[in-house]
Amino acid sequence: MEITKICCIGAGYVGGPTMAVIAQKCPHIQVTVVDLNEQRIKDWNDPDTNNIPIYEPGLSEIVAEARGRNLFFSTEVEKAIDEAQVIFISVNTPTKTYGKGKGMAADLKYIELCARQIAKVAKENKIVVEKSTLPVRTAEAIKSILDNTGNGVQFQILSNPEFLAEGTAVTDLLNPDRILIGGDTTPEGEAAINALVNVYANWVSKDKILTTNVWSSELSKLTANAFLAQRISSINAMSELCEKTGADVNEVAKAIGMDTRIGPKFLKASVGFGGSCFQKDILNLVYIAKSYGLNEVADYWEQVIIMNDHQKRRFSNKIVQTLYNTVADKKITFLGWAFKKDTNDTRESAAIYVADDLINEQAKISVYDPKVSRNKMLADLNYLESRSVEENNNAILAFDNPYDACKGSHAISILTEWDEFVAYDWQKIYDSMHKPAFLFDGRNILNAKEVEAIGFVYKGIGS
Ligand code: UDX
Ligand code: UDX
């Protein structure tokens, strides 16, 4: 089967960039991205592609090229489902906030809604592709809904997890390490797998396109994220030991990373990992392991999260202790709020938790982030429900320029590794601050010796 029409449900961080790249690389395929959120679709259709709702380097250019040609953003979900041969599901699967598995399991209500909608609308055979990260054996649930509520047409369910990282989404999509496609081992399943392989083969060489059974594919996504997060928690655990012993975690990371068996990536000690995936996927893995009675497996992976929470709390405690055990009414400047550089995404960002701790100590937080609005910062804090909306409103000041954000503050803490921070006039910043001026580098991006020479009391992670 030759694919000519694709629909994607969910115009978020995953669905939007993935479909934009498919459309750019496959001009013969019509790609329609639909979303329930009308504002989001309106933003994707903004005549100025610099205003699309997701900031990723290179994305607005791709949207400018393909939009209106073979890439469309729409709220007409049923029409798009009806017309497409392949339907990607890229809706969000947050951690459950209620009922069984609360705080751990993935909430699949949006996935189920999508499956029911597809079943209702489809009048011809369709391929349904799970793009969202899902617990193992979700495909089975989707299949059961499709087969039992559909109009008698055939559905093939494929798992095609996304491995893109935010901030590098476009390059990750253009040059993926691998594309993973899981499907049934029946002839119909294999035909569906092949159809999707041929879409990616328009720009990815076939030796990088891996096909497996559905369960392997689903579990590989959770495993990949768990391994990546585990590396960060491992180096962060060493960072605390380094601070006690006089070792430098950057040197340790470099030394072990040169062992080709370990490799240099994902060994950067930090204030803790954030983002929408790592914590959610590990909690999900832990939940699945527990549900099969595999308590040792569950405990092993849960420790990655425990370490990460500890690292964030340790960072805020260090700020309070260093500032003579009180930050009440002191101005503390945050450089960065996003969970990593080159994205406007703040989900699970360490900055949120560090701010929350410091506001509990009655500090005033002044923030500069090149891409995050004050409304977003407030929404993130309000979501924690630690205090009233009004109290959060009074505790957070946001600036659109770093020098104003730092002026008159007692301490700066770097929460995101934005490149521009390194190039600031640190002498000028130092001169405008209360003395002693403290600099807590949660990303180890500054040169300790240089800023200490200016006069800062510098505290990095793990040295
Ligand atoms: C999400 C998950 O976080 C990730 O685990 C998964 O791999 C892919 O989906 P992301 O794209 O970052 O990733 O989520 P988000 O930016 O929240 O986008 C989801 C979109 O789906 C939203 O725009 C939402 O409005 C839309 N949606 C949700 C629907 O269109 N229909 C629904 O029923 C539910
Ligand atoms: C991750 C996976 O990398 C990606 O493959 C998957 O599809 C989605 O989840 P993402 O969350 O976008 O991607 O970003 P990533 O680059 O993995 O960073 C996650 C967090 O770890 C960030 O807060 C980052 O700052 C932090 N990190 C990363 C470290 O603290 N140290 C490191 O060495 C690397």
Short mmCIF file of C-alpha atoms and ligand atoms in Angstrom, two decimals:
data_model
loop_
_atom_site.label_atom_id
_atom_site.label_comp_id
_atom_site.label_asym_id
_atom_site.label_seq_id
_atom_site.Cartn_x
_atom_site.Cartn_y
_atom_site.Cartn_z
CA MET A 1 0.00 0.00 0.00
CA GLU A 2 1.31 3.43 -0.96
CA ILE A 3 0.60 6.04 1.70
CA THR A 4 -0.68 9.36 0.35
CA LYS A 5 -2.72 10.72 3.27
CA ILE A 6 -1.66 10.93 6.88
CA CYS A 7 -3.51 12.40 9.84
CA CYS A 8 -2.00 13.12 13.23
CA ILE A 9 -4.15 13.68 16.32
CA GLY A 10 -2.32 16.07 18.70
CA ALA A 11 -0.46 19.18 17.55
CA GLY A 12 1.95 19.27 20.48
CA TYR A 13 5.73 19.08 20.92
CA VAL A 14 5.77 15.63 19.35
CA GLY A 15 2.99 15.72 16.74
CA GLY A 16 3.75 19.19 15.36
CA PRO A 17 7.48 18.87 14.54
CA THR A 18 7.23 15.20 13.49
CA MET A 19 4.48 15.88 10.97
CA ALA A 20 6.19 19.02 9.69
CA VAL A 21 9.30 16.99 8.85
CA ILE A 22 7.31 14.13 7.26
CA ALA A 23 5.49 16.72 5.10
CA GLN A 24 8.71 18.43 4.10
CA LYS A 25 10.42 15.17 3.16
CA CYS A 26 7.38 13.59 1.46
CA PRO A 27 5.75 16.22 -0.76
CA HIS A 28 3.57 13.49 -2.28
CA ILE A 29 1.91 12.78 1.08
CA GLN A 30 -0.84 15.03 2.41
CA VAL A 31 -0.29 15.49 6.14
CA THR A 32 -3.06 16.93 8.32
CA VAL A 33 -2.43 17.65 11.99
CA VAL A 34 -5.56 18.00 14.10
CA ASP A 35 -6.07 19.09 17.67
CA LEU A 36 -9.04 19.74 19.94
CA ASN A 37 -7.41 22.95 21.10
CA GLU A 38 -8.62 25.62 18.68
CA GLN A 39 -6.12 28.22 19.81
CA ARG A 40 -3.24 25.83 19.24
CA ILE A 41 -4.36 25.16 15.66
CA LYS A 42 -4.86 28.87 15.09
CA ASP A 43 -1.29 29.46 16.27
CA TRP A 44 0.07 26.75 13.95
CA ASN A 45 -1.72 28.55 11.12
CA ASP A 46 -0.35 31.98 12.02
CA PRO A 47 0.67 33.69 8.76
CA ASP A 48 4.02 34.53 10.38
CA THR A 49 5.63 31.14 11.01
CA ASN A 50 7.81 32.68 13.71
CA ASN A 51 4.66 32.70 15.85
CA ILE A 52 3.91 28.97 15.71
CA PRO A 53 3.21 27.63 19.22
CA ILE A 54 6.37 25.55 19.55
CA TYR A 55 9.84 26.98 19.40
CA GLU A 56 12.41 24.62 17.91
CA PRO A 57 15.45 25.73 15.92
CA GLY A 58 14.69 25.26 12.20
CA LEU A 59 11.02 24.42 12.65
CA SER A 60 9.44 27.65 11.47
CA GLU A 61 11.33 27.42 8.16
CA ILE A 62 10.07 23.89 7.56
CA VAL A 63 6.50 24.90 8.37
CA ALA A 64 6.86 27.88 6.03
CA GLU A 65 7.92 25.56 3.23
CA ALA A 66 5.32 22.81 3.63
CA ARG A 67 2.28 24.50 5.14
CA GLY A 68 -0.51 24.95 2.60
CA ARG A 69 1.36 22.69 0.15
CA ASN A 70 0.92 19.28 1.79
CA LEU A 71 0.93 20.20 5.49
CA PHE A 72 -2.32 21.34 7.10
CA PHE A 73 -3.39 22.18 10.64
CA SER A 74 -7.06 21.80 11.43
CA THR A 75 -9.65 21.26 14.15
CA GLU A 76 -11.78 19.06 11.88
CA VAL A 77 -10.71 15.85 13.55
CA GLU A 78 -13.32 13.53 12.05
CA LYS A 79 -12.80 14.70 8.48
CA ALA A 80 -9.04 14.19 8.77
CA ILE A 81 -9.50 10.70 10.24
CA ASP A 82 -11.97 9.78 7.51
CA GLU A 83 -9.62 10.82 4.71
CA ALA A 84 -6.34 9.37 6.02
CA GLN A 85 -4.90 5.90 5.48
CA VAL A 86 -2.59 6.30 8.45
CA ILE A 87 -3.54 7.98 11.74
CA PHE A 88 -0.84 8.90 14.22
CA ILE A 89 -1.91 9.34 17.83
CA SER A 90 0.26 12.01 19.49
CA VAL A 91 -1.96 13.17 22.32
CA ASN A 92 -0.58 13.65 25.77
CA THR A 93 -0.44 10.84 28.31
CA PRO A 94 0.16 12.60 31.63
CA THR A 95 0.74 10.79 34.91
CA LYS A 96 -2.62 9.98 36.50
CA THR A 97 -3.75 12.45 39.13
CA TYR A 98 -6.62 10.33 40.44
CA GLY A 99 -7.73 6.79 41.21
CA LYS A 100 -5.73 3.59 40.76
CA GLY A 101 -2.11 4.27 39.86
CA LYS A 102 -2.43 7.94 40.92
CA GLY A 103 0.94 9.68 40.67
CA MET A 104 2.49 6.76 38.75
CA ALA A 105 0.51 5.25 35.90
CA ALA A 106 -0.04 7.00 32.59
CA ASP A 107 -3.48 8.48 32.13
CA LEU A 108 -4.79 6.92 28.94
CA LYS A 109 -8.12 8.70 28.75
CA TYR A 110 -7.08 10.82 25.75
CA ILE A 111 -5.76 7.75 23.93
CA GLU A 112 -9.03 5.94 24.51
CA LEU A 113 -11.00 8.94 23.26
CA CYS A 114 -8.91 8.95 20.08
CA ALA A 115 -9.44 5.22 19.55
CA ARG A 116 -13.19 5.58 19.98
CA GLN A 117 -13.32 8.49 17.61
CA ILE A 118 -11.30 6.63 14.96
CA ALA A 119 -13.57 3.58 15.34
CA LYS A 120 -16.67 5.70 14.89
CA VAL A 121 -15.47 7.58 11.83
CA ALA A 122 -13.48 4.98 9.85
CA LYS A 123 -15.26 3.51 6.85
CA GLU A 124 -12.15 1.93 5.30
CA ASN A 125 -9.22 -0.08 6.64
CA LYS A 126 -6.73 2.11 8.53
CA ILE A 127 -3.32 1.94 10.09
CA VAL A 128 -3.25 3.47 13.57
CA VAL A 129 0.19 4.48 14.84
CA GLU A 130 0.98 5.03 18.53
CA LYS A 131 3.35 7.97 18.67
CA SER A 132 2.68 8.91 22.28
CA THR A 133 4.77 7.04 24.83
CA LEU A 134 2.53 4.42 26.31
CA PRO A 135 2.63 1.63 28.82
CA VAL A 136 3.40 -1.76 27.38
CA ARG A 137 0.34 -3.51 25.94
CA THR A 138 -1.61 -0.32 25.27
CA ALA A 139 -1.84 -1.36 21.64
CA GLU A 140 -3.96 -4.28 22.81
CA ALA A 141 -6.45 -1.91 24.45
CA ILE A 142 -6.57 0.31 21.39
CA LYS A 143 -7.16 -2.70 19.17
CA SER A 144 -9.94 -3.98 21.36
CA ILE A 145 -11.74 -0.62 21.25
CA LEU A 146 -11.29 -0.31 17.49
CA ASP A 147 -12.46 -3.84 16.75
CA ASN A 148 -15.41 -3.77 19.11
CA THR A 149 -16.80 -0.33 18.37
CA GLY A 150 -15.83 0.06 14.71
CA ASN A 151 -17.84 -0.35 11.53
CA GLY A 152 -16.36 -3.72 10.66
CA VAL A 153 -13.26 -2.31 8.94
CA GLN A 154 -9.76 -3.66 9.63
CA PHE A 155 -7.27 -1.81 11.81
CA GLN A 156 -3.56 -2.43 12.09
CA ILE A 157 -1.93 -0.96 15.19
CA LEU A 158 1.72 0.05 14.96
CA SER A 159 3.97 1.39 17.69
CA ASN A 160 6.37 4.04 16.38
CA PRO A 161 7.84 5.81 19.40
CA GLU A 162 9.41 9.21 19.07
CA PHE A 163 12.98 9.69 20.27
CA LEU A 164 13.31 13.40 19.50
CA ALA A 165 14.69 15.61 22.22
CA GLU A 166 13.34 19.11 22.60
CA GLY A 167 15.59 21.89 21.41
CA THR A 168 17.04 19.55 18.78
CA ALA A 169 13.74 18.15 17.50
CA VAL A 170 14.33 19.11 13.88
CA THR A 171 17.85 17.66 13.59
CA ASP A 172 16.77 14.56 15.54
CA LEU A 173 13.92 14.06 13.07
CA LEU A 174 16.05 14.72 10.01
CA ASN A 175 18.95 12.51 11.16
CA PRO A 176 17.55 9.97 13.61
CA ASP A 177 19.81 7.36 15.27
CA ARG A 178 17.05 4.90 14.41
CA ILE A 179 13.38 4.68 13.56
CA LEU A 180 11.54 2.00 15.50
CA ILE A 181 8.35 0.46 14.15
CA GLY A 182 6.56 -2.33 16.00
CA GLY A 183 3.63 -4.27 14.57
CA ASP A 184 1.85 -7.60 14.36
CA THR A 185 3.75 -10.52 12.87
CA THR A 186 0.78 -11.45 10.67
CA PRO A 187 0.90 -10.75 6.90
CA GLU A 188 -1.46 -7.77 7.39
CA GLY A 189 0.73 -6.49 10.24
CA GLU A 190 3.83 -6.81 8.10
CA ALA A 191 2.17 -4.97 5.23
CA ALA A 192 1.31 -2.11 7.59
CA ILE A 193 4.87 -2.02 8.94
CA ASN A 194 6.21 -1.89 5.38
CA ALA A 195 3.89 0.95 4.44
CA LEU A 196 5.23 3.04 7.32
CA VAL A 197 8.84 1.99 6.65
CA ASN A 198 8.41 3.37 3.13
CA VAL A 199 7.30 6.75 4.47
CA TYR A 200 10.45 7.13 6.57
CA ALA A 201 12.63 5.67 3.81
CA ASN A 202 12.07 8.93 1.92
CA TRP A 203 14.87 10.39 4.02
CA VAL A 204 16.18 7.76 6.46
CA SER A 205 18.39 4.92 5.22
CA LYS A 206 16.77 1.52 5.61
CA ASP A 207 19.48 0.13 7.86
CA LYS A 208 18.39 2.65 10.50
CA ILE A 209 14.75 1.56 10.34
CA LEU A 210 14.22 -1.18 12.88
CA THR A 211 11.09 -3.33 12.93
CA THR A 212 10.00 -5.38 15.94
CA ASN A 213 6.89 -6.75 17.53
CA VAL A 214 4.58 -4.20 19.15
CA TRP A 215 5.52 -4.96 22.75
CA SER A 216 9.26 -4.65 22.13
CA SER A 217 8.71 -1.30 20.49
CA GLU A 218 6.53 0.03 23.32
CA LEU A 219 8.95 -1.17 25.98
CA SER A 220 12.02 0.11 24.12
CA LYS A 221 10.79 3.68 24.39
CA LEU A 222 10.35 3.45 28.17
CA THR A 223 13.68 1.68 28.48
CA ALA A 224 15.55 4.27 26.42
CA ASN A 225 14.25 7.12 28.57
CA ALA A 226 14.90 5.20 31.79
CA PHE A 227 18.53 4.54 30.77
CA LEU A 228 19.13 8.17 29.79
CA ALA A 229 17.63 9.47 33.03
CA GLN A 230 19.57 6.90 35.03
CA ARG A 231 22.85 8.24 33.68
CA ILE A 232 21.94 11.72 34.88
CA SER A 233 20.92 10.50 38.32
CA SER A 234 24.12 8.48 38.52
CA ILE A 235 26.36 11.44 37.77
CA ASN A 236 24.25 13.65 40.05
CA ALA A 237 24.74 11.14 42.87
CA MET A 238 28.49 11.42 42.29
CA SER A 239 28.22 15.23 42.31
CA GLU A 240 27.21 15.21 45.96
CA LEU A 241 30.11 12.94 46.82
CA CYS A 242 32.46 15.22 44.83
CA GLU A 243 31.36 18.22 46.87
CA LYS A 244 32.35 16.39 50.06
CA THR A 245 35.64 14.98 48.85
CA GLY A 246 37.20 17.70 46.75
CA ALA A 247 36.83 15.80 43.48
CA ASP A 248 35.37 17.73 40.55
CA VAL A 249 32.39 16.07 38.90
CA ASN A 250 33.19 17.58 35.49
CA GLU A 251 36.60 15.94 35.61
CA VAL A 252 35.11 12.65 36.76
CA ALA A 253 32.51 12.76 33.95
CA LYS A 254 35.20 13.43 31.38
CA ALA A 255 37.41 10.66 32.70
CA ILE A 256 34.71 8.01 32.68
CA GLY A 257 33.14 9.23 29.42
CA MET A 258 36.37 8.51 27.54
CA ASP A 259 35.80 4.85 28.23
CA THR A 260 34.10 3.91 24.97
CA ARG A 261 31.94 1.44 26.85
CA ILE A 262 30.46 4.32 28.87
CA GLY A 263 30.58 7.15 26.30
CA PRO A 264 30.51 10.90 26.97
CA LYS A 265 26.84 11.79 26.51
CA PHE A 266 24.26 12.38 29.24
CA LEU A 267 26.93 12.69 31.91
CA LYS A 268 26.44 16.36 32.68
CA ALA A 269 25.75 16.90 36.37
CA SER A 270 22.87 19.32 36.84
CA VAL A 271 20.28 20.66 39.22
CA GLY A 272 18.19 17.70 38.04
CA PHE A 273 16.55 16.54 34.87
CA GLY A 274 13.18 17.92 33.81
CA GLY A 275 10.97 17.59 30.78
CA SER A 276 7.73 15.84 30.07
CA CYS A 277 9.17 12.39 29.55
CA PHE A 278 11.82 11.11 31.93
CA GLN A 279 9.92 11.23 35.19
CA LYS A 280 6.62 10.22 33.64
CA ASP A 281 8.08 7.29 31.76
CA ILE A 282 10.03 5.96 34.73
CA LEU A 283 7.00 6.25 37.01
CA ASN A 284 5.13 4.36 34.38
CA LEU A 285 7.82 1.67 34.22
CA VAL A 286 7.78 1.39 38.00
CA TYR A 287 4.02 1.03 37.97
CA ILE A 288 4.10 -1.68 35.33
CA ALA A 289 6.84 -3.59 37.19
CA LYS A 290 4.84 -3.42 40.43
CA SER A 291 1.68 -4.52 38.70
CA TYR A 292 3.49 -7.72 37.70
CA GLY A 293 4.80 -8.12 41.26
CA LEU A 294 8.39 -7.28 40.23
CA ASN A 295 9.18 -5.21 43.30
CA GLU A 296 12.97 -5.27 42.99
CA VAL A 297 12.75 -4.06 39.39
CA ALA A 298 10.34 -1.32 40.44
CA ASP A 299 12.53 -0.18 43.35
CA TYR A 300 15.61 -0.12 41.15
CA TRP A 301 14.11 2.31 38.67
CA GLU A 302 12.27 4.36 41.27
CA GLN A 303 15.63 5.26 42.77
CA VAL A 304 16.39 7.32 39.63
CA ILE A 305 13.45 9.60 40.50
CA ILE A 306 14.31 9.70 44.20
CA MET A 307 17.83 10.84 43.33
CA ASN A 308 16.52 13.50 40.97
CA ASP A 309 14.13 14.93 43.57
CA HIS A 310 16.98 14.93 46.07
CA GLN A 311 19.22 16.85 43.67
CA LYS A 312 16.66 19.64 43.17
CA ARG A 313 16.03 19.96 46.93
CA ARG A 314 19.75 19.86 47.67
CA PHE A 315 20.26 22.80 45.32
CA SER A 316 17.64 24.99 47.00
CA ASN A 317 18.92 23.99 50.46
CA LYS A 318 22.41 24.99 49.45
CA ILE A 319 21.20 28.44 48.41
CA VAL A 320 19.46 28.97 51.75
CA GLN A 321 22.40 27.68 53.80
CA THR A 322 24.95 29.72 51.90
CA LEU A 323 22.90 32.89 52.29
CA TYR A 324 23.36 32.67 56.09
CA ASN A 325 20.34 30.39 56.53
CA THR A 326 17.82 32.99 55.55
CA VAL A 327 16.50 34.16 52.21
CA ALA A 328 13.40 35.90 53.57
CA ASP A 329 12.77 39.06 51.51
CA LYS A 330 16.04 38.58 49.65
CA LYS A 331 15.95 38.94 45.88
CA ILE A 332 17.22 35.82 44.17
CA THR A 333 17.60 35.89 40.40
CA PHE A 334 16.90 32.86 38.24
CA LEU A 335 18.57 32.77 34.88
CA GLY A 336 16.48 30.29 32.95
CA TRP A 337 13.13 28.66 33.62
CA ALA A 338 12.84 26.22 30.67
CA PHE A 339 13.75 22.59 31.46
CA LYS A 340 16.69 22.83 29.04
CA LYS A 341 18.08 25.31 26.53
CA ASP A 342 16.56 26.07 23.13
CA THR A 343 13.01 25.27 24.11
CA ASN A 344 10.10 27.20 25.60
CA ASP A 345 8.89 24.04 27.32
CA THR A 346 8.86 24.17 31.12
CA ARG A 347 7.24 20.86 32.00
CA GLU A 348 8.85 19.41 35.15
CA SER A 349 11.62 21.99 34.94
CA ALA A 350 13.90 21.97 37.99
CA ALA A 351 13.39 25.75 38.16
CA ILE A 352 9.79 25.26 39.27
CA TYR A 353 10.75 23.14 42.28
CA VAL A 354 13.70 25.29 43.29
CA ALA A 355 11.48 28.38 43.11
CA ASP A 356 8.82 26.64 45.15
CA ASP A 357 11.31 25.80 47.93
CA LEU A 358 12.72 29.32 47.98
CA ILE A 359 9.29 30.97 48.02
CA ASN A 360 8.47 28.77 51.02
CA GLU A 361 11.46 30.50 52.63
CA GLN A 362 9.89 33.83 51.64
CA ALA A 363 12.45 34.76 49.02
CA LYS A 364 11.52 37.04 46.11
CA ILE A 365 12.36 35.39 42.81
CA SER A 366 13.24 37.49 39.81
CA VAL A 367 13.46 35.56 36.58
CA TYR A 368 14.88 36.03 33.13
CA ASP A 369 14.37 33.35 30.50
CA PRO A 370 14.78 34.14 26.79
CA LYS A 371 11.71 32.11 25.79
CA VAL A 372 9.40 31.68 28.77
CA SER A 373 6.67 34.17 29.69
CA ARG A 374 5.78 35.18 33.23
CA ASN A 375 2.31 33.71 32.77
CA LYS A 376 3.84 30.34 32.11
CA MET A 377 6.06 30.60 35.21
CA LEU A 378 3.05 31.45 37.34
CA ALA A 379 0.98 28.66 35.80
CA ASP A 380 3.79 26.20 36.64
CA LEU A 381 3.90 27.32 40.26
CA ASN A 382 0.14 27.47 40.64
CA TYR A 383 -0.06 23.90 39.37
CA LEU A 384 1.88 22.75 42.45
CA GLU A 385 -0.84 24.23 44.70
CA SER A 386 1.72 25.05 47.41
CA ARG A 387 0.15 28.47 48.11
CA SER A 388 -2.43 30.91 46.78
CA VAL A 389 -2.30 32.31 43.27
CA GLU A 390 -1.91 35.75 44.80
CA GLU A 391 1.10 34.71 46.87
CA ASN A 392 2.80 33.26 43.80
CA ASN A 393 1.99 36.42 41.92
CA ASN A 394 3.73 38.47 44.60
CA ALA A 395 6.75 36.18 44.78
CA ILE A 396 7.70 36.10 41.07
CA LEU A 397 9.01 39.03 39.09
CA ALA A 398 9.92 38.48 35.46
CA PHE A 399 12.24 40.62 33.34
CA ASP A 400 12.86 40.73 29.63
CA ASN A 401 16.52 41.52 30.14
CA PRO A 402 19.04 39.73 32.34
CA TYR A 403 20.78 42.83 33.66
CA ASP A 404 17.59 44.23 35.15
CA ALA A 405 16.75 40.80 36.55
CA CYS A 406 20.10 40.67 38.39
CA LYS A 407 20.22 44.25 39.62
CA GLY A 408 20.05 44.47 43.42
CA SER A 409 19.86 40.73 43.93
CA HIS A 410 21.69 38.75 46.60
CA ALA A 411 22.27 35.67 44.53
CA ILE A 412 21.93 34.39 40.99
CA SER A 413 21.07 30.85 40.23
CA ILE A 414 21.44 29.39 36.76
CA LEU A 415 18.68 26.87 36.11
CA THR A 416 18.88 26.44 32.31
CA GLU A 417 22.01 26.15 30.18
CA TRP A 418 21.10 28.84 27.61
CA ASP A 419 24.23 29.66 25.57
CA GLU A 420 23.70 33.40 25.88
CA PHE A 421 24.30 33.30 29.67
CA VAL A 422 27.99 32.56 29.15
CA ALA A 423 28.46 35.68 27.03
CA TYR A 424 27.02 38.14 29.57
CA ASP A 425 29.03 41.01 31.00
CA TRP A 426 29.48 39.35 34.39
CA GLN A 427 31.49 42.27 35.76
CA LYS A 428 28.55 44.58 35.12
CA ILE A 429 26.17 42.11 36.75
CA TYR A 430 28.46 41.76 39.78
CA ASP A 431 28.69 45.52 40.20
CA SER A 432 24.90 45.82 40.34
CA MET A 433 24.38 43.21 43.08
CA HIS A 434 24.39 43.09 46.89
CA LYS A 435 27.73 41.95 48.30
CA PRO A 436 28.81 39.30 48.83
CA ALA A 437 27.36 38.34 45.47
CA PHE A 438 26.60 34.63 45.16
CA LEU A 439 26.41 32.66 41.95
CA PHE A 440 24.86 29.17 42.03
CA ASP A 441 25.50 27.50 38.72
CA GLY A 442 23.00 24.66 38.44
CA ARG A 443 24.35 23.76 35.00
CA ASN A 444 28.09 24.26 35.44
CA ILE A 445 28.24 26.50 32.37
CA LEU A 446 30.42 29.30 33.73
CA ASN A 447 34.15 29.26 34.25
CA ALA A 448 34.54 29.18 38.03
CA LYS A 449 37.96 30.83 38.07
CA GLU A 450 36.85 33.71 35.84
CA VAL A 451 33.78 34.63 37.84
CA GLU A 452 35.60 34.20 41.14
CA ALA A 453 38.22 36.64 39.85
CA ILE A 454 35.44 39.20 39.39
CA GLY A 455 34.44 38.71 43.03
CA PHE A 456 31.53 36.28 42.92
CA VAL A 457 31.19 33.54 45.50
CA TYR A 458 30.71 30.72 43.00
CA LYS A 459 29.04 27.38 43.73
CA GLY A 460 28.75 24.90 40.88
CA ILE A 461 27.30 21.40 41.05
CA GLY A 462 29.76 18.81 42.24
CA SER A 463 32.91 20.80 42.88
C1 UDX B 1 2.83 14.00 24.39
C2 UDX B 1 3.35 13.18 25.55
O1 UDX B 1 3.80 14.03 26.55
C3 UDX B 1 4.45 12.26 25.13
O2 UDX B 1 4.72 11.31 26.12
C4 UDX B 1 4.06 11.49 23.96
O3 UDX B 1 5.18 10.75 23.52
C5 UDX B 1 3.49 12.37 22.87
O4 UDX B 1 2.46 13.20 23.35
P1 UDX B 1 3.64 16.31 23.53
O5 UDX B 1 3.43 16.35 22.07
O6 UDX B 1 4.85 16.96 24.09
O7 UDX B 1 3.86 14.86 23.99
O8 UDX B 1 2.29 16.75 24.28
P2 UDX B 1 1.50 18.10 24.14
O9 UDX B 1 2.41 19.17 23.68
O10 UDX B 1 0.69 18.24 25.38
O11 UDX B 1 0.51 17.81 22.90
C6 UDX B 1 -0.59 16.98 22.91
C7 UDX B 1 -1.70 17.64 22.09
O12 UDX B 1 -2.79 16.74 21.94
C8 UDX B 1 -2.28 18.91 22.71
O13 UDX B 1 -2.16 19.98 21.81
C9 UDX B 1 -3.74 18.55 22.99
O14 UDX B 1 -4.62 19.64 22.83
C10 UDX B 1 -4.00 17.47 21.96
N1 UDX B 1 -5.11 16.56 22.30
C11 UDX B 1 -5.16 15.96 23.50
C12 UDX B 1 -6.10 16.32 21.35
O15 UDX B 1 -6.08 16.89 20.26
N2 UDX B 1 -7.09 15.43 21.63
C13 UDX B 1 -7.18 14.81 22.84
O16 UDX B 1 -8.11 14.02 23.07
C14 UDX B 1 -6.18 15.09 23.80
C1 UDX B 2 14.09 13.02 26.22
C2 UDX B 2 14.87 11.99 25.37
O1 UDX B 2 16.21 12.44 25.20
C3 UDX B 2 14.18 11.79 24.04
O2 UDX B 2 14.84 10.80 23.29
C4 UDX B 2 12.75 11.39 24.28
O3 UDX B 2 12.05 11.22 23.07
C5 UDX B 2 12.04 12.43 25.13
O4 UDX B 2 12.75 12.62 26.35
P1 UDX B 2 13.96 15.68 26.28
O5 UDX B 2 13.22 15.49 27.55
O6 UDX B 2 13.37 16.57 25.25
O7 UDX B 2 14.17 14.27 25.55
O8 UDX B 2 15.40 16.26 26.58
P2 UDX B 2 16.82 15.66 27.03
O9 UDX B 2 17.85 16.30 26.20
O10 UDX B 2 16.80 14.20 27.08
O11 UDX B 2 16.99 16.27 28.49
C6 UDX B 2 16.15 15.89 29.57
C7 UDX B 2 16.60 16.58 30.84
O12 UDX B 2 17.85 16.06 31.29
C8 UDX B 2 16.81 18.09 30.70
O13 UDX B 2 16.32 18.76 31.85
C9 UDX B 2 18.30 18.22 30.58
O14 UDX B 2 18.77 19.47 30.97
C10 UDX B 2 18.76 17.13 31.52
N1 UDX B 2 20.13 16.63 31.26
C11 UDX B 2 20.45 16.10 30.05
C12 UDX B 2 21.09 16.70 32.26
O15 UDX B 2 20.82 17.19 33.37
N2 UDX B 2 22.35 16.21 32.01
C13 UDX B 2 22.69 15.65 30.82
O16 UDX B 2 23.84 15.22 30.65
C14 UDX B 2 21.70 15.60 29.80
#
